[in-house]
Amino acid sequence: MPLFAYIALKNNKTIVRGKIEADDIKAAREGIKKIGLLPTKIIDETNKNASEQVIKLAKANLKPMSLKDKIEFTSTLQILTTTGIPIIETLVFMENNAEATTIRDMAYELRRNIIAGSTLAETLEKYRSIFGRVYVGLVKAGEDSGELDKTLARMLELLKKQDAIKSKVIGALVYPTFVVVLAAIVVTIMLMFVFPAFEAMFDNLGRDLPITTRLCIDLGNFMRKFWYIMLAGLLFAGYGIRKLFTTEASRRAIDRYVLRVPLLSDLMKYANYSNFLAVLQVAYDAGIPVVDCLYLSNLTMDNVVLKQAILGAAAKVQQGIHLSIALRSTKQIPNMMLFMIATGEQSGRLGEMLYHCTTFIDRKLDDIIDKFTKLVEPALLIFIGFIVLFLALSLYMPLFAAYQQ
């Protein structure tokens, strides 16, 4: 008779493992229920390899979760955990009621692993590529300290903050990007269709065309005739830019240069420090050692130069140097941030001061984004005005010269 291994719940709380002989899975499930257990997983021992293959396939089919999905997932998990509902029932609820397919699939995988005996943090570690090391590290700290609900609440605030910062930065860049793309489209249409249409009329004028007009006509004819070369050039340029920002050496050089540009430097620094401090404060409140907090917070930073500076500070803290002194040695941290951290260390209220420091950095970031937006708008107007003036003069200068003659 076939042998089935099972995992079941006793009184909907205790996880029980065992084996039972039965003719098929249905009979095995009925036999488990007769002994007062609720079966959650039944594995045919004679076909165990096939079952493991199905599990691996399910794991491979999991799709990445967006930031919005992570916020919804964490919010539901935090609310139900705070009310005392067991983690298994919480995951079952999300599996059956979540709107996003990615959340339902993830809830199923987490529930399956937890029923098999893993903790929530151990299960999330298997999907670290989806949740990220920061998320996994904070959940582990919450489980170890027995304050998972509070840690999830802090994690939820952190995710919402990251979403807000992302929206602010993208919002500041949307308008300039839209204007530049629109200008490129208008210039392309003018060069490819408008200037060639005037070429015959310009030839009948019997005068040498201005160099700007001739340049626009020749460029338009080239684009119409060899449009595929232009398209290939754009694709190659896009690929080159992507490689430029993903290669370590070039990325380091770009990040170092960005930190030298006055306004862009402040935008980059405060955007990085906003995420850094938020994770540092949450990790510290969760009871994680300061050194581990620094390494965990450093994962949220995008600028390579700033990341290396924080890693150097973490190494000094590990040697016994105070956090504020180690951060000051990087020469990359704002003075107000250093002062507040030093005050928190001296008064024994580092967690509270990190919270106030995070608030200060967020306000500075808002001011920098507003200033950046106000400076970009007139710069774009000047840029668009120059393009319009150049095209207009190139188109009408031959006509004005003919009328004067």
PDB file of C-alpha atoms in Angstrom, residues 13 22 33 49 86-87 95 102 110 116 119 123 151-153 161 165 201 206 225 249 251 263 277 322 361 387 390:
ATOM      1  CA  LYS A  13      -2.387  26.019  15.716  1.00  0.00           C
ATOM      2  CA  ALA A  22      -3.673   4.725   2.113  1.00  0.00           C
ATOM      3  CA  LYS A  33      -9.117  13.991   9.344  1.00  0.00           C
ATOM      4  CA  ASN A  49      10.961  13.588  -6.641  1.00  0.00           C
ATOM      5  CA  PRO A  86      -1.927  33.419  13.333  1.00  0.00           C
ATOM      6  CA  ILE A  87       0.466  33.864  10.441  1.00  0.00           C
ATOM      7  CA  GLU A  95      -4.017  33.996  -0.813  1.00  0.00           C
ATOM      8  CA  THR A 102       1.775  38.363  -7.305  1.00  0.00           C
ATOM      9  CA  LEU A 110       5.085  31.580   2.228  1.00  0.00           C
ATOM     10  CA  ALA A 116       6.797  22.854   6.416  1.00  0.00           C
ATOM     11  CA  THR A 119       9.978  30.739  10.123  1.00  0.00           C
ATOM     12  CA  THR A 123      10.976  31.744   4.144  1.00  0.00           C
ATOM     13  CA  THR A 151       8.739  45.816  12.936  1.00  0.00           C
ATOM     14  CA  LEU A 152       6.197  45.301  10.151  1.00  0.00           C
ATOM     15  CA  ALA A 153       4.642  48.662  11.038  1.00  0.00           C
ATOM     16  CA  LYS A 161       8.442  56.651   2.364  1.00  0.00           C
ATOM     17  CA  ILE A 165      10.586  59.756  -2.494  1.00  0.00           C
ATOM     18  CA  MET A 201      11.687  77.100 -53.668  1.00  0.00           C
ATOM     19  CA  GLY A 206      19.150  81.900 -57.191  1.00  0.00           C
ATOM     20  CA  LYS A 225      17.093  58.569 -46.945  1.00  0.00           C
ATOM     21  CA  ALA A 249      34.192  51.903 -13.411  1.00  0.00           C
ATOM     22  CA  ARG A 251      29.285  54.302 -12.818  1.00  0.00           C
ATOM     23  CA  LEU A 263      22.251  71.507  -7.150  1.00  0.00           C
ATOM     24  CA  LEU A 277      18.458  57.157   7.628  1.00  0.00           C
ATOM     25  CA  HIS A 322      31.622  56.263  17.727  1.00  0.00           C
ATOM     26  CA  ILE A 361      16.551  65.212   5.724  1.00  0.00           C
ATOM     27  CA  ILE A 387      15.492  75.708 -30.901  1.00  0.00           C
ATOM     28  CA  PHE A 390      17.183  78.538 -34.823  1.00  0.00           C
TER      29      PHE A 390
END
